[in-house]
Every structure is written in structure tokens, then in C-alpha cells.
């Protein structure tokens, strides 16, 4: 059983809190401290972004974070070092990479997966990888033998037939995109969000975690009533953007925000 499946089956929370931030923003050593802080203040799963020059699914806040990160010398050795340091701080909390297929391909699929697993990663979210491709099938197979998960995204435009087919190469949980467009904070969500998530639960026998646009404790509380997990990225990245020049200040602001979101969905 994968670590993510075990976590959801434990039912120790009403809804999982899944924060995200980009590694290397503003530097890799600060990322270790940010990751530790997020783990200490309520993350059930932590999603770590690998910076990539063409983050097509990300909105302006995360795009700027990626740009800042890429000003630092990039290497997979550094990515894995930072990941392992975060994992070692609280090894019971699952870590997931959000990345694009290009970096995985250039690193080498089996080498990337082996090193990611050694560093504490238990799943991948790859926004630009369609589920019905040879690459997706290969990744799913390679991840499965390592007890790791391939987490697919489903959007409001996804048709039932594709959703049913997607379940064949999905594990861990489904990342449900709450609204059209790229990542970013939003004030309102579609009126039928609850019904869409219920439909997904009835169609795919996996936890459904909602992301894209969620930023406030009030929104988190509302959506946690019917989603199995809440994913927040841009709001966290904005805190790092606004306070990143002062590590102590950034850590304090992150601790305060993460603890408030966790309390709102408990």
C-alpha cells in the first residue's frame, strides 16, 4: 500500500491539507526551512515544485517564484538534497513532487524515480502529461513497483468517458482543478463545485482533492465539507514572495497561515 493511500485510509482528518511551494525560491537552503515550517504547522501531504522554465499550468505568482528559483544554479542533486532534508524532518508526512515531464525525461525516468524515492517522495503530479499516452503508462508502471503514486489532474471540462479511462493510470488521489485557467487565488468558485466533486467520487474510487484558487480559511472550510483534500499553492507562494528576503519573517508568516488553514478544515 502506498503511503498516500495509507494516509487517507487512516481517516485521521476530515479533509487533508496539501500545501505547495516551489523549491529554490529565494534559495534552496531557505526552502528547507520553509518546508519544515509547513510540516510543523499542519500539512498532511506536502507538494514540492521543481522549477521549470515553462510552467504552463501555473499563474503569475508561481511563475515569478519559478523565475526567482531559476536564478540559482539548478541541479537535480540540489533538488534531491533539499527534498531529503525536508523529509528527514518529519518522515511520516508524504511528500509529492509537482513537476513537468521534460525535467523527468532529461534526468532519465528510472534514475529520477529512484532518486526521488530515496529523497522521500511518494508521488508525482505532472500537469502536462496526458493520462492516455505511452509515457503516462510507463511512469505509472514504474511508480507502482516503487509503491509511489501518479496523481492526475481532472478539470471541469473533463468528460465522464475520459475520467473513467483516466482511473486506470491514477493512484493516490485525484487533483481536481476547481476552475478553468491557471493557478492563482480566486474569490469565487463555480456553483456546481460540490456536485462535480461528488460525481468524481462516484466515478473514481480515489480521494478527490481540490486545488487552483483556494486561499482563505473560509474557502478551505467550505470546500473541505465535500472534498477529501484542500490544495493551496499561490497563497503560500505569495507569502514567500513578500517575505522571502527575511527568512525569519517568512517562516513566521508561513507558520501563522498554515496553522489557520489547518484549523479551518479540522
PDB file of C-alpha atoms in Angstrom:
ATOM      1  CA  UNK A   1       0.000   0.000   0.000  1.00  0.00           C
ATOM      2  CA  UNK A   2       1.343   3.441  -0.890  1.00  0.00           C
ATOM      3  CA  UNK A   3       1.987   5.992   1.836  1.00  0.00           C
ATOM      4  CA  UNK A   4      -0.703   8.309   0.440  1.00  0.00           C
ATOM      5  CA  UNK A   5      -3.335   5.560   0.323  1.00  0.00           C
ATOM      6  CA  UNK A   6      -2.486   4.601   3.889  1.00  0.00           C
ATOM      7  CA  UNK A   7      -2.833   8.230   4.995  1.00  0.00           C
ATOM      8  CA  UNK A   8      -6.317   8.637   3.515  1.00  0.00           C
ATOM      9  CA  UNK A   9      -7.471   5.280   4.833  1.00  0.00           C
ATOM     10  CA  UNK A  10      -6.384   6.258   8.352  1.00  0.00           C
ATOM     11  CA  UNK A  11      -9.238   8.817   8.387  1.00  0.00           C
ATOM     12  CA  UNK A  12      -7.389  10.905  10.958  1.00  0.00           C
ATOM     13  CA  UNK A  13      -8.672  14.122   9.410  1.00  0.00           C
ATOM     14  CA  UNK A  14     -11.905  15.377   7.880  1.00  0.00           C
ATOM     15  CA  UNK A  15     -10.061  16.711   4.856  1.00  0.00           C
ATOM     16  CA  UNK A  16      -6.334  16.587   4.071  1.00  0.00           C
ATOM     17  CA  UNK A  17      -4.368  19.823   3.856  1.00  0.00           C
ATOM     18  CA  UNK A  18      -1.906  19.769   0.931  1.00  0.00           C
ATOM     19  CA  UNK A  19       0.257  22.909   0.715  1.00  0.00           C
ATOM     20  CA  UNK A  20       2.566  23.612  -2.228  1.00  0.00           C
ATOM     21  CA  UNK A  21       5.649  25.745  -2.746  1.00  0.00           C
ATOM     22  CA  UNK A  22       8.448  25.986  -5.312  1.00  0.00           C
ATOM     23  CA  UNK A  23      11.860  24.702  -4.297  1.00  0.00           C
ATOM     24  CA  UNK A  24      14.684  27.218  -4.603  1.00  0.00           C
ATOM     25  CA  UNK A  25      12.659  30.389  -4.001  1.00  0.00           C
ATOM     26  CA  UNK A  26      14.533  32.511  -2.963  1.00  0.00           C
ATOM     27  CA  UNK A  27      17.263  29.866  -2.415  1.00  0.00           C
ATOM     28  CA  UNK A  28      17.489  26.166  -1.650  1.00  0.00           C
ATOM     29  CA  UNK A  29      18.551  26.398   1.982  1.00  0.00           C
ATOM     30  CA  UNK A  30      15.619  28.663   2.800  1.00  0.00           C
ATOM     31  CA  UNK A  31      13.362  26.127   1.084  1.00  0.00           C
ATOM     32  CA  UNK A  32      14.409  23.574   3.695  1.00  0.00           C
ATOM     33  CA  UNK A  33      13.301  25.899   6.499  1.00  0.00           C
ATOM     34  CA  UNK A  34      10.039  26.731   4.724  1.00  0.00           C
ATOM     35  CA  UNK A  35       9.317  23.038   4.220  1.00  0.00           C
ATOM     36  CA  UNK A  36       9.994  22.219   7.870  1.00  0.00           C
ATOM     37  CA  UNK A  37       7.747  25.068   8.984  1.00  0.00           C
ATOM     38  CA  UNK A  38       4.884  23.948   6.766  1.00  0.00           C
ATOM     39  CA  UNK A  39       5.207  20.367   8.033  1.00  0.00           C
ATOM     40  CA  UNK A  40       5.274  21.509  11.668  1.00  0.00           C
ATOM     41  CA  UNK A  41       2.129  23.597  11.331  1.00  0.00           C
ATOM     42  CA  UNK A  42      -0.350  21.236   9.758  1.00  0.00           C
ATOM     43  CA  UNK A  43       0.480  19.809   6.319  1.00  0.00           C
ATOM     44  CA  UNK A  44      -0.879  16.297   5.810  1.00  0.00           C
ATOM     45  CA  UNK A  45       0.866  15.984   2.445  1.00  0.00           C
ATOM     46  CA  UNK A  46       3.441  18.476   1.146  1.00  0.00           C
ATOM     47  CA  UNK A  47       3.702  19.210  -2.566  1.00  0.00           C
ATOM     48  CA  UNK A  48       7.122  20.437  -3.701  1.00  0.00           C
ATOM     49  CA  UNK A  49       7.511  22.215  -7.023  1.00  0.00           C
ATOM     50  CA  UNK A  50      10.549  21.508  -9.196  1.00  0.00           C
ATOM     51  CA  UNK A  51      11.311  24.754 -11.068  1.00  0.00           C
ATOM     52  CA  UNK A  52      10.928  24.516 -14.837  1.00  0.00           C
ATOM     53  CA  UNK A  53      11.282  27.241 -17.435  1.00  0.00           C
ATOM     54  CA  UNK A  54       7.849  26.712 -18.999  1.00  0.00           C
ATOM     55  CA  UNK A  55       5.315  26.155 -16.160  1.00  0.00           C
ATOM     56  CA  UNK A  56       2.231  26.157 -18.399  1.00  0.00           C
ATOM     57  CA  UNK A  57      -0.308  25.332 -15.662  1.00  0.00           C
ATOM     58  CA  UNK A  58       0.885  27.995 -13.237  1.00  0.00           C
ATOM     59  CA  UNK A  59      -0.393  31.520 -12.739  1.00  0.00           C
ATOM     60  CA  UNK A  60       1.693  34.681 -12.274  1.00  0.00           C
ATOM     61  CA  UNK A  61       2.567  34.186  -8.587  1.00  0.00           C
ATOM     62  CA  UNK A  62       4.077  30.745  -9.119  1.00  0.00           C
ATOM     63  CA  UNK A  63       5.617  31.778 -12.449  1.00  0.00           C
ATOM     64  CA  UNK A  64       7.503  34.528 -10.608  1.00  0.00           C
ATOM     65  CA  UNK A  65       8.572  32.024  -7.952  1.00  0.00           C
ATOM     66  CA  UNK A  66       9.933  29.710 -10.641  1.00  0.00           C
ATOM     67  CA  UNK A  67      11.805  32.602 -12.259  1.00  0.00           C
ATOM     68  CA  UNK A  68      13.390  33.546  -8.916  1.00  0.00           C
ATOM     69  CA  UNK A  69      14.311  29.938  -8.255  1.00  0.00           C
ATOM     70  CA  UNK A  70      15.963  29.504 -11.646  1.00  0.00           C
ATOM     71  CA  UNK A  71      18.294  32.409 -10.879  1.00  0.00           C
ATOM     72  CA  UNK A  72      20.026  29.923  -8.584  1.00  0.00           C
ATOM     73  CA  UNK A  73      22.208  27.216 -10.135  1.00  0.00           C
ATOM     74  CA  UNK A  74      19.807  24.347 -10.871  1.00  0.00           C
ATOM     75  CA  UNK A  75      20.727  20.714 -10.393  1.00  0.00           C
ATOM     76  CA  UNK A  76      18.793  17.598  -9.542  1.00  0.00           C
ATOM     77  CA  UNK A  77      21.375  16.860  -6.870  1.00  0.00           C
ATOM     78  CA  UNK A  78      20.335  20.069  -5.137  1.00  0.00           C
ATOM     79  CA  UNK A  79      16.628  19.278  -5.578  1.00  0.00           C
ATOM     80  CA  UNK A  80      17.079  15.825  -4.036  1.00  0.00           C
ATOM     81  CA  UNK A  81      19.282  17.181  -1.218  1.00  0.00           C
ATOM     82  CA  UNK A  82      16.681  19.746  -0.185  1.00  0.00           C
ATOM     83  CA  UNK A  83      13.857  17.229  -0.520  1.00  0.00           C
ATOM     84  CA  UNK A  84      15.620  14.727   1.733  1.00  0.00           C
ATOM     85  CA  UNK A  85      16.307  17.396   4.352  1.00  0.00           C
ATOM     86  CA  UNK A  86      12.597  18.262   4.440  1.00  0.00           C
ATOM     87  CA  UNK A  87      11.620  14.578   4.515  1.00  0.00           C
ATOM     88  CA  UNK A  88      14.030  13.759   7.342  1.00  0.00           C
ATOM     89  CA  UNK A  89      12.477  16.484   9.473  1.00  0.00           C
ATOM     90  CA  UNK A  90       9.115  14.706   9.556  1.00  0.00           C
ATOM     91  CA  UNK A  91       9.371  11.405   7.659  1.00  0.00           C
ATOM     92  CA  UNK A  92       5.815  10.318   8.424  1.00  0.00           C
ATOM     93  CA  UNK A  93       4.356  13.101   6.224  1.00  0.00           C
ATOM     94  CA  UNK A  94       4.126  12.173   2.500  1.00  0.00           C
ATOM     95  CA  UNK A  95       5.998  14.385   0.050  1.00  0.00           C
ATOM     96  CA  UNK A  96       4.914  14.783  -3.579  1.00  0.00           C
ATOM     97  CA  UNK A  97       6.676  16.478  -6.485  1.00  0.00           C
ATOM     98  CA  UNK A  98       4.768  18.733  -8.846  1.00  0.00           C
ATOM     99  CA  UNK A  99       6.828  18.916 -11.989  1.00  0.00           C
ATOM    100  CA  UNK A 100       6.635  18.731 -15.770  1.00  0.00           C
ATOM    101  CA  UNK A 101       7.566  15.759 -17.915  1.00  0.00           C
ATOM    102  CA  UNK A 102      10.542  17.427 -19.605  1.00  0.00           C
ATOM    103  CA  UNK A 103      12.791  17.514 -16.493  1.00  0.00           C
ATOM    104  CA  UNK A 104      11.932  13.882 -15.665  1.00  0.00           C
ATOM    105  CA  UNK A 105      12.726  12.785 -19.222  1.00  0.00           C
ATOM    106  CA  UNK A 106      16.070  14.598 -19.290  1.00  0.00           C
ATOM    107  CA  UNK A 107      17.052  13.237 -15.899  1.00  0.00           C
ATOM    108  CA  UNK A 108      16.089   9.739 -17.030  1.00  0.00           C
ATOM    109  CA  UNK A 109      12.824   8.224 -15.814  1.00  0.00           C
ATOM    110  CA  UNK A 110      14.217   5.365 -13.724  1.00  0.00           C
ATOM    111  CA  UNK A 111      17.079   7.454 -12.323  1.00  0.00           C
ATOM    112  CA  UNK A 112      14.682  10.269 -11.424  1.00  0.00           C
ATOM    113  CA  UNK A 113      12.218   7.933  -9.715  1.00  0.00           C
ATOM    114  CA  UNK A 114      14.912   6.094  -7.773  1.00  0.00           C
ATOM    115  CA  UNK A 115      16.482   9.298  -6.506  1.00  0.00           C
ATOM    116  CA  UNK A 116      13.099  10.863  -5.750  1.00  0.00           C
ATOM    117  CA  UNK A 117      12.079   7.826  -3.692  1.00  0.00           C
ATOM    118  CA  UNK A 118      15.413   7.852  -1.820  1.00  0.00           C
ATOM    119  CA  UNK A 119      14.752  11.526  -1.013  1.00  0.00           C
ATOM    120  CA  UNK A 120      11.310  10.802   0.479  1.00  0.00           C
ATOM    121  CA  UNK A 121       8.990  11.421  -2.472  1.00  0.00           C
ATOM    122  CA  UNK A 122       5.949   9.137  -2.674  1.00  0.00           C
ATOM    123  CA  UNK A 123       4.037  10.595  -5.628  1.00  0.00           C
ATOM    124  CA  UNK A 124       4.141  12.806  -8.719  1.00  0.00           C
ATOM    125  CA  UNK A 125       1.787  15.426 -10.150  1.00  0.00           C
ATOM    126  CA  UNK A 126       2.662  16.175 -13.806  1.00  0.00           C
ATOM    127  CA  UNK A 127       0.264  18.767 -15.289  1.00  0.00           C
ATOM    128  CA  UNK A 128       1.481  18.434 -18.889  1.00  0.00           C
ATOM    129  CA  UNK A 129       1.341  14.630 -19.067  1.00  0.00           C
ATOM    130  CA  UNK A 130      -1.911  13.314 -20.590  1.00  0.00           C
ATOM    131  CA  UNK A 131      -3.047  10.080 -18.977  1.00  0.00           C
ATOM    132  CA  UNK A 132      -3.611   8.312 -22.315  1.00  0.00           C
ATOM    133  CA  UNK A 133      -0.006   8.318 -23.503  1.00  0.00           C
ATOM    134  CA  UNK A 134       2.727   5.715 -23.560  1.00  0.00           C
ATOM    135  CA  UNK A 135       4.785   7.917 -21.233  1.00  0.00           C
ATOM    136  CA  UNK A 136       1.981   8.004 -18.661  1.00  0.00           C
ATOM    137  CA  UNK A 137       1.592   4.230 -18.768  1.00  0.00           C
ATOM    138  CA  UNK A 138       5.352   3.781 -18.363  1.00  0.00           C
ATOM    139  CA  UNK A 139       5.502   6.174 -15.435  1.00  0.00           C
ATOM    140  CA  UNK A 140       2.505   4.582 -13.742  1.00  0.00           C
ATOM    141  CA  UNK A 141       4.067   1.145 -14.060  1.00  0.00           C
ATOM    142  CA  UNK A 142       7.468   2.312 -12.782  1.00  0.00           C
ATOM    143  CA  UNK A 143       5.906   4.202  -9.900  1.00  0.00           C
ATOM    144  CA  UNK A 144       3.736   1.268  -8.892  1.00  0.00           C
ATOM    145  CA  UNK A 145       6.695  -1.095  -8.430  1.00  0.00           C
ATOM    146  CA  UNK A 146       8.196   1.545  -6.106  1.00  0.00           C
ATOM    147  CA  UNK A 147       4.965   1.990  -4.070  1.00  0.00           C
ATOM    148  CA  UNK A 148       4.698   5.532  -5.441  1.00  0.00           C
ATOM    149  CA  UNK A 149       1.654   7.270  -6.909  1.00  0.00           C
ATOM    150  CA  UNK A 150       0.847   9.026 -10.186  1.00  0.00           C
ATOM    151  CA  UNK A 151      -1.640  11.777  -9.378  1.00  0.00           C
ATOM    152  CA  UNK A 152      -3.627  13.016 -12.366  1.00  0.00           C
ATOM    153  CA  UNK A 153      -5.464  16.313 -12.763  1.00  0.00           C
ATOM    154  CA  UNK A 154      -9.148  16.467 -13.679  1.00  0.00           C
ATOM    155  CA  UNK A 155     -10.711  19.720 -14.863  1.00  0.00           C
ATOM    156  CA  UNK A 156     -14.333  20.936 -15.081  1.00  0.00           C
ATOM    157  CA  UNK A 157     -14.126  20.183 -18.817  1.00  0.00           C
ATOM    158  CA  UNK A 158     -13.149  16.536 -18.383  1.00  0.00           C
ATOM    159  CA  UNK A 159     -15.777  14.219 -19.850  1.00  0.00           C
ATOM    160  CA  UNK A 160     -17.073  11.158 -17.998  1.00  0.00           C
ATOM    161  CA  UNK A 161     -15.573   8.737 -20.519  1.00  0.00           C
ATOM    162  CA  UNK A 162     -12.103  10.268 -20.118  1.00  0.00           C
ATOM    163  CA  UNK A 163     -12.448  10.339 -16.342  1.00  0.00           C
ATOM    164  CA  UNK A 164     -13.304   6.652 -16.290  1.00  0.00           C
ATOM    165  CA  UNK A 165     -10.352   5.853 -18.569  1.00  0.00           C
ATOM    166  CA  UNK A 166      -8.019   8.033 -16.514  1.00  0.00           C
ATOM    167  CA  UNK A 167      -8.612   5.894 -13.437  1.00  0.00           C
ATOM    168  CA  UNK A 168      -6.544   3.092 -14.987  1.00  0.00           C
ATOM    169  CA  UNK A 169      -3.307   5.044 -14.546  1.00  0.00           C
ATOM    170  CA  UNK A 170      -4.199   7.060 -11.427  1.00  0.00           C
ATOM    171  CA  UNK A 171      -3.361   6.386  -7.810  1.00  0.00           C
ATOM    172  CA  UNK A 172      -3.011   8.226  -4.506  1.00  0.00           C
ATOM    173  CA  UNK A 173      -5.649  10.867  -5.136  1.00  0.00           C
ATOM    174  CA  UNK A 174      -7.169  12.916  -7.935  1.00  0.00           C
ATOM    175  CA  UNK A 175      -6.161  16.568  -8.171  1.00  0.00           C
ATOM    176  CA  UNK A 176      -9.417  18.306  -9.092  1.00  0.00           C
ATOM    177  CA  UNK A 177      -8.915  21.694 -10.747  1.00  0.00           C
ATOM    178  CA  UNK A 178     -11.715  23.817  -9.300  1.00  0.00           C
ATOM    179  CA  UNK A 179     -11.859  26.324 -12.157  1.00  0.00           C
ATOM    180  CA  UNK A 180     -10.647  26.948 -15.689  1.00  0.00           C
ATOM    181  CA  UNK A 181      -7.309  28.634 -16.308  1.00  0.00           C
ATOM    182  CA  UNK A 182      -4.032  28.586 -14.409  1.00  0.00           C
ATOM    183  CA  UNK A 183      -3.257  28.556 -10.713  1.00  0.00           C
ATOM    184  CA  UNK A 184      -3.968  31.689  -8.655  1.00  0.00           C
ATOM    185  CA  UNK A 185      -6.096  32.992  -5.823  1.00  0.00           C
ATOM    186  CA  UNK A 186      -9.803  33.425  -6.544  1.00  0.00           C
ATOM    187  CA  UNK A 187     -12.743  34.945  -4.720  1.00  0.00           C
ATOM    188  CA  UNK A 188     -15.450  32.621  -6.015  1.00  0.00           C
ATOM    189  CA  UNK A 189     -15.823  29.095  -7.343  1.00  0.00           C
ATOM    190  CA  UNK A 190     -18.371  27.508  -9.648  1.00  0.00           C
ATOM    191  CA  UNK A 191     -21.767  26.995  -8.065  1.00  0.00           C
ATOM    192  CA  UNK A 192     -21.741  23.312  -9.008  1.00  0.00           C
ATOM    193  CA  UNK A 193     -18.334  22.540  -7.439  1.00  0.00           C
ATOM    194  CA  UNK A 194     -19.879  20.314  -4.782  1.00  0.00           C
ATOM    195  CA  UNK A 195     -21.811  18.324  -7.387  1.00  0.00           C
ATOM    196  CA  UNK A 196     -18.737  17.929  -9.597  1.00  0.00           C
ATOM    197  CA  UNK A 197     -16.669  16.560  -6.731  1.00  0.00           C
ATOM    198  CA  UNK A 198     -19.468  14.166  -5.764  1.00  0.00           C
ATOM    199  CA  UNK A 199     -19.630  12.985  -9.377  1.00  0.00           C
ATOM    200  CA  UNK A 200     -15.886  12.312  -9.336  1.00  0.00           C
ATOM    201  CA  UNK A 201     -16.143  10.378  -6.086  1.00  0.00           C
ATOM    202  CA  UNK A 202     -18.865   8.223  -7.630  1.00  0.00           C
ATOM    203  CA  UNK A 203     -16.844   7.698 -10.821  1.00  0.00           C
ATOM    204  CA  UNK A 204     -13.308   7.180  -9.499  1.00  0.00           C
ATOM    205  CA  UNK A 205     -12.613   5.199  -6.353  1.00  0.00           C
ATOM    206  CA  UNK A 206      -9.886   7.580  -5.172  1.00  0.00           C
ATOM    207  CA  UNK A 207      -9.836  10.558  -2.800  1.00  0.00           C
ATOM    208  CA  UNK A 208     -10.689  13.838  -4.557  1.00  0.00           C
ATOM    209  CA  UNK A 209      -8.542  16.817  -3.552  1.00  0.00           C
ATOM    210  CA  UNK A 210      -9.443  20.301  -4.775  1.00  0.00           C
ATOM    211  CA  UNK A 211      -6.932  22.924  -5.866  1.00  0.00           C
ATOM    212  CA  UNK A 212      -6.458  26.068  -8.035  1.00  0.00           C
ATOM    213  CA  UNK A 213      -7.677  29.264  -6.386  1.00  0.00           C
ATOM    214  CA  UNK A 214      -8.243  28.273  -2.762  1.00  0.00           C
ATOM    215  CA  UNK A 215      -6.553  30.750  -0.445  1.00  0.00           C
ATOM    216  CA  UNK A 216      -8.583  31.661   2.663  1.00  0.00           C
ATOM    217  CA  UNK A 217      -9.614  29.717   5.773  1.00  0.00           C
ATOM    218  CA  UNK A 218     -13.249  30.388   4.849  1.00  0.00           C
ATOM    219  CA  UNK A 219     -12.844  28.862   1.379  1.00  0.00           C
ATOM    220  CA  UNK A 220     -10.930  25.915   2.824  1.00  0.00           C
ATOM    221  CA  UNK A 221     -13.619  25.258   5.396  1.00  0.00           C
ATOM    222  CA  UNK A 222     -16.376  25.406   2.793  1.00  0.00           C
ATOM    223  CA  UNK A 223     -14.721  23.085   0.267  1.00  0.00           C
ATOM    224  CA  UNK A 224     -13.476  20.664   2.929  1.00  0.00           C
ATOM    225  CA  UNK A 225     -17.111  19.791   3.651  1.00  0.00           C
ATOM    226  CA  UNK A 226     -17.183  17.728   0.452  1.00  0.00           C
ATOM    227  CA  UNK A 227     -13.585  17.362  -0.820  1.00  0.00           C
ATOM    228  CA  UNK A 228     -11.150  14.824   0.595  1.00  0.00           C
ATOM    229  CA  UNK A 229      -8.328  17.339   0.478  1.00  0.00           C
ATOM    230  CA  UNK A 230      -7.526  21.037   0.019  1.00  0.00           C
ATOM    231  CA  UNK A 231      -4.538  22.050  -2.119  1.00  0.00           C
ATOM    232  CA  UNK A 232      -3.117  25.569  -1.713  1.00  0.00           C
ATOM    233  CA  UNK A 233      -0.139  26.945  -3.639  1.00  0.00           C
ATOM    234  CA  UNK A 234      -0.333  30.551  -4.827  1.00  0.00           C
ATOM    235  CA  UNK A 235      -1.297  31.990  -1.431  1.00  0.00           C
ATOM    236  CA  UNK A 236       1.677  30.238   0.175  1.00  0.00           C
ATOM    237  CA  UNK A 237       3.987  31.322  -2.620  1.00  0.00           C
ATOM    238  CA  UNK A 238       2.801  34.909  -2.186  1.00  0.00           C
ATOM    239  CA  UNK A 239       3.861  34.819   1.471  1.00  0.00           C
ATOM    240  CA  UNK A 240       7.318  33.683   0.378  1.00  0.00           C
ATOM    241  CA  UNK A 241       7.419  36.347  -2.340  1.00  0.00           C
ATOM    242  CA  UNK A 242       6.518  39.121   0.104  1.00  0.00           C
ATOM    243  CA  UNK A 243       8.772  37.976   2.954  1.00  0.00           C
ATOM    244  CA  UNK A 244      11.477  35.896   1.302  1.00  0.00           C
ATOM    245  CA  UNK A 245      14.230  38.466   1.820  1.00  0.00           C
ATOM    246  CA  UNK A 246      13.921  37.869   5.576  1.00  0.00           C
ATOM    247  CA  UNK A 247      13.893  34.150   6.402  1.00  0.00           C
ATOM    248  CA  UNK A 248      12.746  34.669   9.991  1.00  0.00           C
ATOM    249  CA  UNK A 249       9.833  36.842   8.897  1.00  0.00           C
ATOM    250  CA  UNK A 250       8.867  34.414   6.133  1.00  0.00           C
ATOM    251  CA  UNK A 251       8.919  31.422   8.496  1.00  0.00           C
ATOM    252  CA  UNK A 252       6.716  33.274  10.992  1.00  0.00           C
ATOM    253  CA  UNK A 253       4.209  34.293   8.307  1.00  0.00           C
ATOM    254  CA  UNK A 254       4.093  30.771   6.884  1.00  0.00           C
ATOM    255  CA  UNK A 255       3.551  29.228  10.327  1.00  0.00           C
ATOM    256  CA  UNK A 256       0.669  31.587  11.019  1.00  0.00           C
ATOM    257  CA  UNK A 257      -1.029  30.992   7.658  1.00  0.00           C
ATOM    258  CA  UNK A 258      -0.598  27.218   7.584  1.00  0.00           C
ATOM    259  CA  UNK A 259      -1.922  26.802  11.121  1.00  0.00           C
ATOM    260  CA  UNK A 260      -5.009  28.898  10.294  1.00  0.00           C
ATOM    261  CA  UNK A 261      -5.822  26.819   7.208  1.00  0.00           C
ATOM    262  CA  UNK A 262      -5.300  23.566   9.125  1.00  0.00           C
ATOM    263  CA  UNK A 263      -7.638  24.763  11.887  1.00  0.00           C
ATOM    264  CA  UNK A 264     -10.297  25.711   9.342  1.00  0.00           C
ATOM    265  CA  UNK A 265     -10.568  22.173   7.989  1.00  0.00           C
ATOM    266  CA  UNK A 266     -10.143  20.175  11.202  1.00  0.00           C
TER     267      UNK A 266
END
